[in-house]
PDB file of C-alpha atoms (C1' of nucleotides) in Angstrom:
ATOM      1  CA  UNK A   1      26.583 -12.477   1.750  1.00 49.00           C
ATOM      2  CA  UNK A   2      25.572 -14.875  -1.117  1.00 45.00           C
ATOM      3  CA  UNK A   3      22.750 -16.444   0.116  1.00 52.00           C
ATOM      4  CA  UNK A   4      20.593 -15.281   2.884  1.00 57.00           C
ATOM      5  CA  UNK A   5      19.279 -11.546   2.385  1.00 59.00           C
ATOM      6  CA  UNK A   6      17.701  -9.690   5.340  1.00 60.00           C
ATOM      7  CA  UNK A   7      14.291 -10.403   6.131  1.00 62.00           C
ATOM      8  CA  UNK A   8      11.923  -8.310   3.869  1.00 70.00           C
ATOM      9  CA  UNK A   9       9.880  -6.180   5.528  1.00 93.00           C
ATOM     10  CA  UNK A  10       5.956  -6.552   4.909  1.00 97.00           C
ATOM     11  CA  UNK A  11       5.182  -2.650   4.768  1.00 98.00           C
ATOM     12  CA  UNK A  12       7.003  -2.390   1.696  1.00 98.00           C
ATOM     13  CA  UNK A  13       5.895  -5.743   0.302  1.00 98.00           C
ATOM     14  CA  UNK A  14       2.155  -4.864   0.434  1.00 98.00           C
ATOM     15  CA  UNK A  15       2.889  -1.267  -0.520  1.00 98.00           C
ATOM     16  CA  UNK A  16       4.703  -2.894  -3.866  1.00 98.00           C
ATOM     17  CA  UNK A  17       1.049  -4.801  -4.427  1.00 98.00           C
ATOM     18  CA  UNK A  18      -1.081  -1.852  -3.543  1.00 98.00           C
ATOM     19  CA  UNK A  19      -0.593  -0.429  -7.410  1.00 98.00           C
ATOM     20  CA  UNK A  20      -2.554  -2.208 -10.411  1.00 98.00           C
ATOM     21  CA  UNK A  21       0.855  -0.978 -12.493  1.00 98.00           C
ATOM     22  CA  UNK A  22       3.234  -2.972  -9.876  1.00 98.00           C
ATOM     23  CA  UNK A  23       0.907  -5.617 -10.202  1.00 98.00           C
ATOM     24  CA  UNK A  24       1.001  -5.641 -13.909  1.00 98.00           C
ATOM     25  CA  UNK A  25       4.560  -5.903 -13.946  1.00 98.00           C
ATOM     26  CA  UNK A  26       4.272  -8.614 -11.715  1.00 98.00           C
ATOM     27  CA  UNK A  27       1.701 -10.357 -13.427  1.00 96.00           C
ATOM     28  CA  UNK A  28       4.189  -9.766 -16.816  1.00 97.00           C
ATOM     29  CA  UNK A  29       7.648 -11.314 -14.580  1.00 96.00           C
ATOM     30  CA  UNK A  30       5.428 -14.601 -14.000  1.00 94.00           C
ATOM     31  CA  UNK A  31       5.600 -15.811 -17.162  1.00 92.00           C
ATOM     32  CA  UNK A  32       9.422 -14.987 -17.032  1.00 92.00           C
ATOM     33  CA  UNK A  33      12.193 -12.598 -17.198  1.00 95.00           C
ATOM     34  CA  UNK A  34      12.033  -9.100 -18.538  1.00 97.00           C
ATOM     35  CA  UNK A  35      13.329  -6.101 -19.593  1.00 98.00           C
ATOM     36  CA  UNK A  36      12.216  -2.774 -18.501  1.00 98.00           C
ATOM     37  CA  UNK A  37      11.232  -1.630 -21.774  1.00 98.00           C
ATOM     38  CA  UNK A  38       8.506  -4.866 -22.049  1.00 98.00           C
ATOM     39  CA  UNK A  39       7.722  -4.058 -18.931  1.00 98.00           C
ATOM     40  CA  UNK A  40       6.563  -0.836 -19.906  1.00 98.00           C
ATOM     41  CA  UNK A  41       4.986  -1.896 -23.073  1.00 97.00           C
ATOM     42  CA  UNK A  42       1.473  -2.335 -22.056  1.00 97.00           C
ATOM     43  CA  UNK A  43       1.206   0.161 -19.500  1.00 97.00           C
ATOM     44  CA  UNK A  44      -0.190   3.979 -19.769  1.00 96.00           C
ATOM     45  CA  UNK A  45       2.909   5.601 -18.875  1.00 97.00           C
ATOM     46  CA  UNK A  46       6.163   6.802 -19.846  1.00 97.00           C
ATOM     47  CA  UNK A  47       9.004   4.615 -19.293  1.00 98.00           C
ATOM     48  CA  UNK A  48      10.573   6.971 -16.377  1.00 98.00           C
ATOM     49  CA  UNK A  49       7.385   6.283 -14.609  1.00 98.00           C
ATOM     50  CA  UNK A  50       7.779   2.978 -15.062  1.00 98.00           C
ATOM     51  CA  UNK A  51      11.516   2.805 -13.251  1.00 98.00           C
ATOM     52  CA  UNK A  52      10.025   4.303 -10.458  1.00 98.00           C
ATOM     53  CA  UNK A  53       7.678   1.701 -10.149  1.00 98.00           C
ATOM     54  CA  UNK A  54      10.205  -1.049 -10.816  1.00 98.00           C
ATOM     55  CA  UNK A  55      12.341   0.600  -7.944  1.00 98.00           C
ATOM     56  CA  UNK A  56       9.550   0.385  -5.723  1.00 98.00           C
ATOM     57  CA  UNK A  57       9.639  -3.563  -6.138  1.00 98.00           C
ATOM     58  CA  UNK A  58      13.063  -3.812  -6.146  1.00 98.00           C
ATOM     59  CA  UNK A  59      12.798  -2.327  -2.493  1.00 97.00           C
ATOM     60  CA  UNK A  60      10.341  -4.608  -1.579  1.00 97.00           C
ATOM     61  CA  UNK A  61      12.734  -7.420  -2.621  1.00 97.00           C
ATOM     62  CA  UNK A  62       9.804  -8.846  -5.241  1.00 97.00           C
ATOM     63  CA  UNK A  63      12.021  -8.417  -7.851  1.00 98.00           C
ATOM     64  CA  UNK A  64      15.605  -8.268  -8.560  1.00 97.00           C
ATOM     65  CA  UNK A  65      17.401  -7.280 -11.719  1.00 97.00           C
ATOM     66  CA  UNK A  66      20.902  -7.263 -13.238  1.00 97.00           C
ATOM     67  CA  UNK A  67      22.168  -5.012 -15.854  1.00 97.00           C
ATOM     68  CA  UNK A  68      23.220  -6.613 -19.488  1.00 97.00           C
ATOM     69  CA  UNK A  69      24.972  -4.084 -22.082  1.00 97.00           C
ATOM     70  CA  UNK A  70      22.069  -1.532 -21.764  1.00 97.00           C
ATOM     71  CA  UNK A  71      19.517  -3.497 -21.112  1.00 98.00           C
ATOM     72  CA  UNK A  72      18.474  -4.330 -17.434  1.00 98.00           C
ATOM     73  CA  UNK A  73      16.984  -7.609 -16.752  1.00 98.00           C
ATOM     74  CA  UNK A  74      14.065  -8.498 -14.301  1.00 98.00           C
ATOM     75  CA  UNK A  75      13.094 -11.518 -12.411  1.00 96.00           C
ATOM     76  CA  UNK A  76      10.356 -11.824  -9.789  1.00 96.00           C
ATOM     77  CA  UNK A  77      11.440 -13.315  -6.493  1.00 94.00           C
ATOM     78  CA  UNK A  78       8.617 -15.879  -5.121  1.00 92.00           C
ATOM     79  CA  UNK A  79      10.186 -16.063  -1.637  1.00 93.00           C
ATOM     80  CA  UNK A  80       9.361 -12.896  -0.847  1.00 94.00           C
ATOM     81  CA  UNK A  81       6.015 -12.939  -2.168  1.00 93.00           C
ATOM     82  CA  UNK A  82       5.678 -16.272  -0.158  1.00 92.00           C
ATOM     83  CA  UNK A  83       6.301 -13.827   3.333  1.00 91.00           C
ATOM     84  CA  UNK A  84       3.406 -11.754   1.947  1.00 95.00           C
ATOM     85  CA  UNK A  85       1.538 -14.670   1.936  1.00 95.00           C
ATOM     86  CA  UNK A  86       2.673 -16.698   5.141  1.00 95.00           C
ATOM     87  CA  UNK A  87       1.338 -13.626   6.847  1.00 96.00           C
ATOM     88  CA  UNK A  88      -2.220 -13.581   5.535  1.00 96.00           C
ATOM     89  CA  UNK A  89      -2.724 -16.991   6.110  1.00 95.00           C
ATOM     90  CA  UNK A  90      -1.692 -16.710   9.505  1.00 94.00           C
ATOM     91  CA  UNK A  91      -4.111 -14.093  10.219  1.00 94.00           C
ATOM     92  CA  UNK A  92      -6.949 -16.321   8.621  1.00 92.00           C
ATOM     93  CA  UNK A  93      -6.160 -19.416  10.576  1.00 91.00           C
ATOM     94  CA  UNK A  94      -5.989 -17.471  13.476  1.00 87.00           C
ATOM     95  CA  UNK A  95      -8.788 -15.719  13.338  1.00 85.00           C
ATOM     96  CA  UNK A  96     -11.064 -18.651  12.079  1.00 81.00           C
ATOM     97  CA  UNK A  97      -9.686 -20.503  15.130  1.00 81.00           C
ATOM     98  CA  UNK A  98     -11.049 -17.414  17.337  1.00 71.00           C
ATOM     99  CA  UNK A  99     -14.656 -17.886  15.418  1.00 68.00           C
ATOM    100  CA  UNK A 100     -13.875 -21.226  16.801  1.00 70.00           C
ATOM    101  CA  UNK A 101     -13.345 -20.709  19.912  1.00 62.00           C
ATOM    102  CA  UNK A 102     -16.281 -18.019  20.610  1.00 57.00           C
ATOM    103  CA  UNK A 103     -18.934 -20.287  19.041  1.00 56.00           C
ATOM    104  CA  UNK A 104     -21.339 -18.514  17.418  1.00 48.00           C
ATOM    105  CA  UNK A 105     -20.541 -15.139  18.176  1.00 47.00           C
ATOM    106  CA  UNK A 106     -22.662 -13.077  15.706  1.00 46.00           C
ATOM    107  CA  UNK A 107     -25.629 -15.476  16.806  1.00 49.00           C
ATOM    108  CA  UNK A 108     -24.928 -14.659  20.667  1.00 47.00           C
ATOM    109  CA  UNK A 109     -25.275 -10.822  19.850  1.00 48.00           C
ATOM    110  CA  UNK A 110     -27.758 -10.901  17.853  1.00 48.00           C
ATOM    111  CA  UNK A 111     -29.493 -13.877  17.946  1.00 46.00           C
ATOM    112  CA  UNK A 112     -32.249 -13.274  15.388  1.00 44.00           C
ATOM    113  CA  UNK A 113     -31.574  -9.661  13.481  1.00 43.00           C
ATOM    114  CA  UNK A 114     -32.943  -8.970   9.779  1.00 39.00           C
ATOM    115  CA  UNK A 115     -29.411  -8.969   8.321  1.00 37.00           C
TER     116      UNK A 115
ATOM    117  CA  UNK B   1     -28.088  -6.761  -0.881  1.00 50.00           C
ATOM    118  CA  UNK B   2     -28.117  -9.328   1.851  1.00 46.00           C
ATOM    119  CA  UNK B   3     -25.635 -11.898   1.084  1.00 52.00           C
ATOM    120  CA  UNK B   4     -23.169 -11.049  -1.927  1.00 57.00           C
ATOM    121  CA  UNK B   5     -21.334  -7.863  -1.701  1.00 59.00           C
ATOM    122  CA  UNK B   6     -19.424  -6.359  -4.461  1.00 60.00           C
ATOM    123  CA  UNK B   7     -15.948  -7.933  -5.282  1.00 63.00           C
ATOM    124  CA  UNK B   8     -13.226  -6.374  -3.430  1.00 70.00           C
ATOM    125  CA  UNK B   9     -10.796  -4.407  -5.380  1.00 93.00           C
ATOM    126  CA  UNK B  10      -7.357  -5.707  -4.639  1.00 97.00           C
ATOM    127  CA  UNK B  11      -5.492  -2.136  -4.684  1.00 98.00           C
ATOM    128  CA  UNK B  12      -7.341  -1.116  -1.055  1.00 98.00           C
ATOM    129  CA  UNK B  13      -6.947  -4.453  -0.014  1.00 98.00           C
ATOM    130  CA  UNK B  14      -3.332  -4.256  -0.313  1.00 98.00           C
ATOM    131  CA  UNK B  15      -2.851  -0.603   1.042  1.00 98.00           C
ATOM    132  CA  UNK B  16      -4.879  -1.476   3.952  1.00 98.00           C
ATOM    133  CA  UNK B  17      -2.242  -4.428   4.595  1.00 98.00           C
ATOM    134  CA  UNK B  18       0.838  -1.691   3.922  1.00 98.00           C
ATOM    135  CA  UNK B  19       0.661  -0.083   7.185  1.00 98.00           C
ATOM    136  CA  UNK B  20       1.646  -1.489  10.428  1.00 98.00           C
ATOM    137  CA  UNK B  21      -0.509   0.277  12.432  1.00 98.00           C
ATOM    138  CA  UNK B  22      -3.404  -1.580  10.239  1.00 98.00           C
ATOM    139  CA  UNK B  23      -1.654  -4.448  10.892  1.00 98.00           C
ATOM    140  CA  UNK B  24      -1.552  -4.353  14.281  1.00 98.00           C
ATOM    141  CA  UNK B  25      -5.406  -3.720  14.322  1.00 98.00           C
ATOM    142  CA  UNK B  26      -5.890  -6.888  12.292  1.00 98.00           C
ATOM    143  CA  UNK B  27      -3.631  -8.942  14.418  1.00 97.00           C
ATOM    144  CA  UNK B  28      -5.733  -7.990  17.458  1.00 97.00           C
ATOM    145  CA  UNK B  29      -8.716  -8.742  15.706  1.00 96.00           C
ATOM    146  CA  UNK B  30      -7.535 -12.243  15.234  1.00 95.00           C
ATOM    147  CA  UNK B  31      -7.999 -12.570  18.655  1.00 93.00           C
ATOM    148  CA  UNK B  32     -11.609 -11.770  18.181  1.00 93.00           C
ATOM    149  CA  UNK B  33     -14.045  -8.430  17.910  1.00 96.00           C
ATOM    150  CA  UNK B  34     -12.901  -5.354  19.231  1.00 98.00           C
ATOM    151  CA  UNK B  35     -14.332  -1.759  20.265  1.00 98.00           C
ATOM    152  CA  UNK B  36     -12.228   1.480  18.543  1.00 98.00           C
ATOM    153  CA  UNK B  37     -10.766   2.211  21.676  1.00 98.00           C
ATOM    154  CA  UNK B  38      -9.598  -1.104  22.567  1.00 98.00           C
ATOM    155  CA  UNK B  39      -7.901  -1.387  18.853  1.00 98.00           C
ATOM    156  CA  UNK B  40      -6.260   1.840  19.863  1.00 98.00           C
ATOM    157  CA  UNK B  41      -5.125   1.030  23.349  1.00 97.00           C
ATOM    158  CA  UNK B  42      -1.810  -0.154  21.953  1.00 97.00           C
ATOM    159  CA  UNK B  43      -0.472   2.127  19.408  1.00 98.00           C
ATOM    160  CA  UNK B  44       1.194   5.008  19.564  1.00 97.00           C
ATOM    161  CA  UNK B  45      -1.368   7.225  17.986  1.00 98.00           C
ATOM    162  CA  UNK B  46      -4.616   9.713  18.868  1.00 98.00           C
ATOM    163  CA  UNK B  47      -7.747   7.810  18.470  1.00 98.00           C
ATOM    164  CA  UNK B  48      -8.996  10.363  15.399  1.00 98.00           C
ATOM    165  CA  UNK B  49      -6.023   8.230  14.051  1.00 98.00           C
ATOM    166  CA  UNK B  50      -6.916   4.851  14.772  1.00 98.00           C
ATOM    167  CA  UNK B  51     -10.727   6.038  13.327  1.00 98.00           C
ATOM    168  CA  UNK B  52      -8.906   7.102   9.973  1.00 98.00           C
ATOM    169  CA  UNK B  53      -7.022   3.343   9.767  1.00 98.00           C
ATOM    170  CA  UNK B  54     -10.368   1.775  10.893  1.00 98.00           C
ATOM    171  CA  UNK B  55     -11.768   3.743   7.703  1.00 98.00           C
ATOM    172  CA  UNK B  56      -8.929   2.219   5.566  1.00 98.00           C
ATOM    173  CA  UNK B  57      -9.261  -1.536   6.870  1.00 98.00           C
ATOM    174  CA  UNK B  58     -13.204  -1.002   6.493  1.00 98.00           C
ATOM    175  CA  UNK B  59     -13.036   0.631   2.704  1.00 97.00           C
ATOM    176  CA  UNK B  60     -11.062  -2.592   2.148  1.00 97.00           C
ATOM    177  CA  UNK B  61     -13.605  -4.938   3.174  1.00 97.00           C
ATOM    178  CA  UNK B  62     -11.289  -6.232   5.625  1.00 97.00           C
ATOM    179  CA  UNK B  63     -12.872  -5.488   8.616  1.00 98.00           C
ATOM    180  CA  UNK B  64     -16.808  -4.885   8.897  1.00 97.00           C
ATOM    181  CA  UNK B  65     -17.965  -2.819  11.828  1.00 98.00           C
ATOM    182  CA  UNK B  66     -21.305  -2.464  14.236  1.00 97.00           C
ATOM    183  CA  UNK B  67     -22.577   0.244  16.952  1.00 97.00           C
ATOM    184  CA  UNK B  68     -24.189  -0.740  19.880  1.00 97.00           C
ATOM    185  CA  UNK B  69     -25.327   2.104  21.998  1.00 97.00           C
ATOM    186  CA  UNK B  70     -22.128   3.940  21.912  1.00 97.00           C
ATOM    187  CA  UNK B  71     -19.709   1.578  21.127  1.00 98.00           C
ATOM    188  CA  UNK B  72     -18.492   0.547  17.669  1.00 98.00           C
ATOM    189  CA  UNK B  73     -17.780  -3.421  17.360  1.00 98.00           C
ATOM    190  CA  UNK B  74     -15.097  -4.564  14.524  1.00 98.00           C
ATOM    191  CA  UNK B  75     -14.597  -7.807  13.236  1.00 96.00           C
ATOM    192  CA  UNK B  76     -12.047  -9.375  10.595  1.00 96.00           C
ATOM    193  CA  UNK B  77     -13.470 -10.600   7.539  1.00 94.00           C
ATOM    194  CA  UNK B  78     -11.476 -13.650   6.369  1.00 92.00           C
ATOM    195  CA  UNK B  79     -13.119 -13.949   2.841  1.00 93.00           C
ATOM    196  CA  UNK B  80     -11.315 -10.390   1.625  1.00 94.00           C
ATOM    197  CA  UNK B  81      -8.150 -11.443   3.200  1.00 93.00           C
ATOM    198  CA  UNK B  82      -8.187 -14.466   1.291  1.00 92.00           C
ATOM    199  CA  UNK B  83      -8.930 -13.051  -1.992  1.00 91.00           C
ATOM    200  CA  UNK B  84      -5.235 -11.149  -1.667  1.00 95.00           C
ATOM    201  CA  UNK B  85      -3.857 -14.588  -0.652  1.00 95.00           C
ATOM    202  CA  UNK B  86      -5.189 -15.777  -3.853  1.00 95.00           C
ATOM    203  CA  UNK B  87      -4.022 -13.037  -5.885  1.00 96.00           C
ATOM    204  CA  UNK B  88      -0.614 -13.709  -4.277  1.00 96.00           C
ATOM    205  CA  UNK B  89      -0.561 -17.726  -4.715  1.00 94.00           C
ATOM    206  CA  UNK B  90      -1.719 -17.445  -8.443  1.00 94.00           C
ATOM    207  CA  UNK B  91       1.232 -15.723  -9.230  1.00 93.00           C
ATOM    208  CA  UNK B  92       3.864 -17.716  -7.123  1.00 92.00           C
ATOM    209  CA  UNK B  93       2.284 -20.755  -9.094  1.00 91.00           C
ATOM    210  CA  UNK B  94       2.432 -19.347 -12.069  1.00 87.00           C
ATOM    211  CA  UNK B  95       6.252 -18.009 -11.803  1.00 85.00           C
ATOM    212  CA  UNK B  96       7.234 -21.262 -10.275  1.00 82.00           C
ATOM    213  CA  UNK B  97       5.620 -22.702 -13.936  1.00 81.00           C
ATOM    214  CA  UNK B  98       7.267 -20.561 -15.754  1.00 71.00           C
ATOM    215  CA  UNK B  99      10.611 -21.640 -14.569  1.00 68.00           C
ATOM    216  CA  UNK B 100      10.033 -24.911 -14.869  1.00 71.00           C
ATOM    217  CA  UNK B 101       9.477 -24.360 -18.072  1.00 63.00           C
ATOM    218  CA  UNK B 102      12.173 -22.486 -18.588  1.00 57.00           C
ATOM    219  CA  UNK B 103      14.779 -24.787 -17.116  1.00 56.00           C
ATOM    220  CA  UNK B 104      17.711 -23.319 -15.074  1.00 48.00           C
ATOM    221  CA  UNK B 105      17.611 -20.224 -17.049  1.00 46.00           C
ATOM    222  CA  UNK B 106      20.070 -18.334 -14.242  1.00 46.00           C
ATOM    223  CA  UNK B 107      22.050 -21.463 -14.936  1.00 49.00           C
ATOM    224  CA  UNK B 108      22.136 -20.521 -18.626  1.00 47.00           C
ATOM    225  CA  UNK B 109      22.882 -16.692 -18.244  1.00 47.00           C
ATOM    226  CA  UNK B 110      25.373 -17.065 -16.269  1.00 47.00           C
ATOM    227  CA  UNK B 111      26.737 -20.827 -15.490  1.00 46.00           C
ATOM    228  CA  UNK B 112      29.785 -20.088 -13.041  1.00 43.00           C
ATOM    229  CA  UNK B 113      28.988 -16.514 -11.630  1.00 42.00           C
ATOM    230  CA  UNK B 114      30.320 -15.329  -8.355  1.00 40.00           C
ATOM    231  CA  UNK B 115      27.208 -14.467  -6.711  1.00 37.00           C
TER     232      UNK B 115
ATOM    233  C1'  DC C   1      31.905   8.906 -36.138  1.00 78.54           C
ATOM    234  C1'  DT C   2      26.746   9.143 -36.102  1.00 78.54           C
ATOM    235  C1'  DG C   3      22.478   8.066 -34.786  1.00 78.54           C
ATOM    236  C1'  DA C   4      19.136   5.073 -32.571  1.00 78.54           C
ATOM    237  C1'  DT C   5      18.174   2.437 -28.481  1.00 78.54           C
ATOM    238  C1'  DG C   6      17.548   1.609 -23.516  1.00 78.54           C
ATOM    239  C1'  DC C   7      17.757   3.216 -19.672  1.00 78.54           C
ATOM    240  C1'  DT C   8      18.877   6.919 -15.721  1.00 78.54           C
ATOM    241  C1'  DG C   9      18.360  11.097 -13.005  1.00 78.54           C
ATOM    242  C1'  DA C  10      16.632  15.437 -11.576  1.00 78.54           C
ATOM    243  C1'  DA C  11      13.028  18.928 -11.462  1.00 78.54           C
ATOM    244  C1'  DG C  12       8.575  20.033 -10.683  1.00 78.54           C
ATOM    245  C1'  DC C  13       3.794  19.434  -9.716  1.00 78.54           C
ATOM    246  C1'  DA C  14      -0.813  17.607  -8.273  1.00 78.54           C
ATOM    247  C1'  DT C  15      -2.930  14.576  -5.319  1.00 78.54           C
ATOM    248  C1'  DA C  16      -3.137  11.319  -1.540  1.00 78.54           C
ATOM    249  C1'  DA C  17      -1.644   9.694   3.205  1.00 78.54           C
ATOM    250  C1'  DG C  18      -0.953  10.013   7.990  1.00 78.54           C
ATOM    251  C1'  DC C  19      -1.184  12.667  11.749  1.00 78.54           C
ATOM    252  C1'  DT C  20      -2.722  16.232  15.334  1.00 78.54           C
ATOM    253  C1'  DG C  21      -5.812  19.033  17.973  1.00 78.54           C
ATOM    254  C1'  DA C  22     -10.191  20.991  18.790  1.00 78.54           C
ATOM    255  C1'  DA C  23     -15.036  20.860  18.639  1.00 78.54           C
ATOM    256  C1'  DG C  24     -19.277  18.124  18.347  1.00 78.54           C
ATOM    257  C1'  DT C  25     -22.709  14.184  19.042  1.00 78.54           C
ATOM    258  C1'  DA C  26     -24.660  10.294  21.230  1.00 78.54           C
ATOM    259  C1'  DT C  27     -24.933   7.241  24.887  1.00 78.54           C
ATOM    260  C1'  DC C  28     -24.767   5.736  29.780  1.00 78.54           C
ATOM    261  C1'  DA C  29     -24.254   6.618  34.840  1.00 78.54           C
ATOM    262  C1'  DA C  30     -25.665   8.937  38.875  1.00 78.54           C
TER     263       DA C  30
ATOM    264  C1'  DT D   1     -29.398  17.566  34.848  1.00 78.54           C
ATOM    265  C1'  DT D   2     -24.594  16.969  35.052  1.00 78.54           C
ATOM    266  C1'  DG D   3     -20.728  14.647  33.703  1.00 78.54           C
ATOM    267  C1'  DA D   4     -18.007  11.028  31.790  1.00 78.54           C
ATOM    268  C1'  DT D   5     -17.425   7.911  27.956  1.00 78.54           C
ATOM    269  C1'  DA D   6     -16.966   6.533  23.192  1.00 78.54           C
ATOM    270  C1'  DC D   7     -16.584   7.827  19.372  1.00 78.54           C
ATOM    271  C1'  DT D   8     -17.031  11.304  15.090  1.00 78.54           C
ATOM    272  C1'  DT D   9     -15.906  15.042  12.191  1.00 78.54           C
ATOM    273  C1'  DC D  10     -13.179  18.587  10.461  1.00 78.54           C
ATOM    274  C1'  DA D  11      -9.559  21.969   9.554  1.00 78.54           C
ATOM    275  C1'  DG D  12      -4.812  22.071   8.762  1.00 78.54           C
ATOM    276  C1'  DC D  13      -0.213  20.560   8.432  1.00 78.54           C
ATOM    277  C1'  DT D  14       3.703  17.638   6.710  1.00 78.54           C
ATOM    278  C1'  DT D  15       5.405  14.132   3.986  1.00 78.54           C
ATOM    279  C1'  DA D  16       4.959  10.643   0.523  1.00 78.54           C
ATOM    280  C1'  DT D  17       3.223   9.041  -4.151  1.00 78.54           C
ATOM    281  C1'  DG D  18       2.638   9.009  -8.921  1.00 78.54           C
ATOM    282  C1'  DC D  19       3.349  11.212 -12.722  1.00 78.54           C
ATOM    283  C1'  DT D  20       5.503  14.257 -16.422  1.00 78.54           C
ATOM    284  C1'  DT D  21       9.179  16.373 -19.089  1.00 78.54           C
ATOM    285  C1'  DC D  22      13.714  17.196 -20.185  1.00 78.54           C
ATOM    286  C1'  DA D  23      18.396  16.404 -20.126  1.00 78.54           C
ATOM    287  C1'  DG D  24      22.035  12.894 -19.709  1.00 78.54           C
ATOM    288  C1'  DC D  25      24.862   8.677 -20.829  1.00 78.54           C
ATOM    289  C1'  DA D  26      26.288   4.388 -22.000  1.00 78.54           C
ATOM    290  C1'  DT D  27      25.671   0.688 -25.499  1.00 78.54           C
ATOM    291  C1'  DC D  28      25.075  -1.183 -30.199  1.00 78.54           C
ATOM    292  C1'  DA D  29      24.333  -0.912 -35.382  1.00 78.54           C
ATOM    293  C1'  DG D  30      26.069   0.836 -39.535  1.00 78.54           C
TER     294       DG D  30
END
DNA sequence: CTGATGCTGAAGCATAAGCTGAAGTATCAA
DNA sequence: TTGATACTTCAGCTTATGCTTCAGCATCAG
């Protein structure tokens, strides 16, 4: 097991992103790796808090981490944000196919309404 | 307040996403507008359930919703999905930057690890 | 060794989520 | 009017989240 992981689930990929914290850490791991503690740094909340959150991403698979001495390093993992995003897009090809396909739907219904 | 709604706040966005059940709802709405009962008709669930998702996707700005005489219409609305592909892209961009920028830094931590 | 640093873990608690079942409100059909 | 249909709303329950504090436990510096 060295170099294909098991397909990460979407519910807890979207769960990870549905936290302005999580996102913030996120947001911090793009412009590279870090340690909890600077993780932590700019965010309202004590530091135990802020493992919990960082557990909740590493279960989501967006970010990995390896221990150093006693610090514990993190990385953010763009292939699993990429699933995330595959996803959405297929939904919004699809669906603007559908719009496609059906013409103008709203005008069919509703063909001249005030909204 | 006919054309440009407020912008859509990306923590309901993503918890809408988080659930599978809401999933499932969107997926079928790919295929087009649907009534409440036919978004229910596959999932495992009471219909004062599917109401409460329908609630989430529509506090999301996901999905938009009409009545007509008794039944309630739903339709996807590909603009708010797209903002959380944004949100998602930006930051697979910007990590893939950063490591650019930073070189092979796993290649510097650790140059002949086992993993 | 001693103390500071950087995390880790377990309680505990308040609020939010997800669900059910039961009762209620509008249609629409006959 | 009667009844079915299509939601809608609400009380109530169970579990999950998000947070805190406090108590550890390995580093690392001196």
């Amino acid at each position: 097991m060295l170099q294909h992981q098991p397909p990460p689930a979407l519910d807890p990929i979207f769960h990870a992103l549905a936290d302005p914290a999580r996102r913030g850490m996120l947001e911090r791991l793009t412009r590279g790796p870090a340690s909890v503690s600077q993780l932590a740094e700019p965010l309202p909340m004590s530091l135990s808090a802020v493992v919990q959150h960082l557990a909740v991403l590493e279960a989501s698979g967006l970010v990995t981490s390896r221990k150093v001495g006693r610090v514990r390093t993190c990385t953010l993992d763009t292939t699993v944000l990429s699933q995330a995003e595959k996803w959405i897009n297929a939904r919004r090809i699809a669906w603007e196919r559908a719009f496609d396909r059906l013409g103008v739907y709203l005008a069919e219904t509703k063909p001249a309404d005030e909204a």
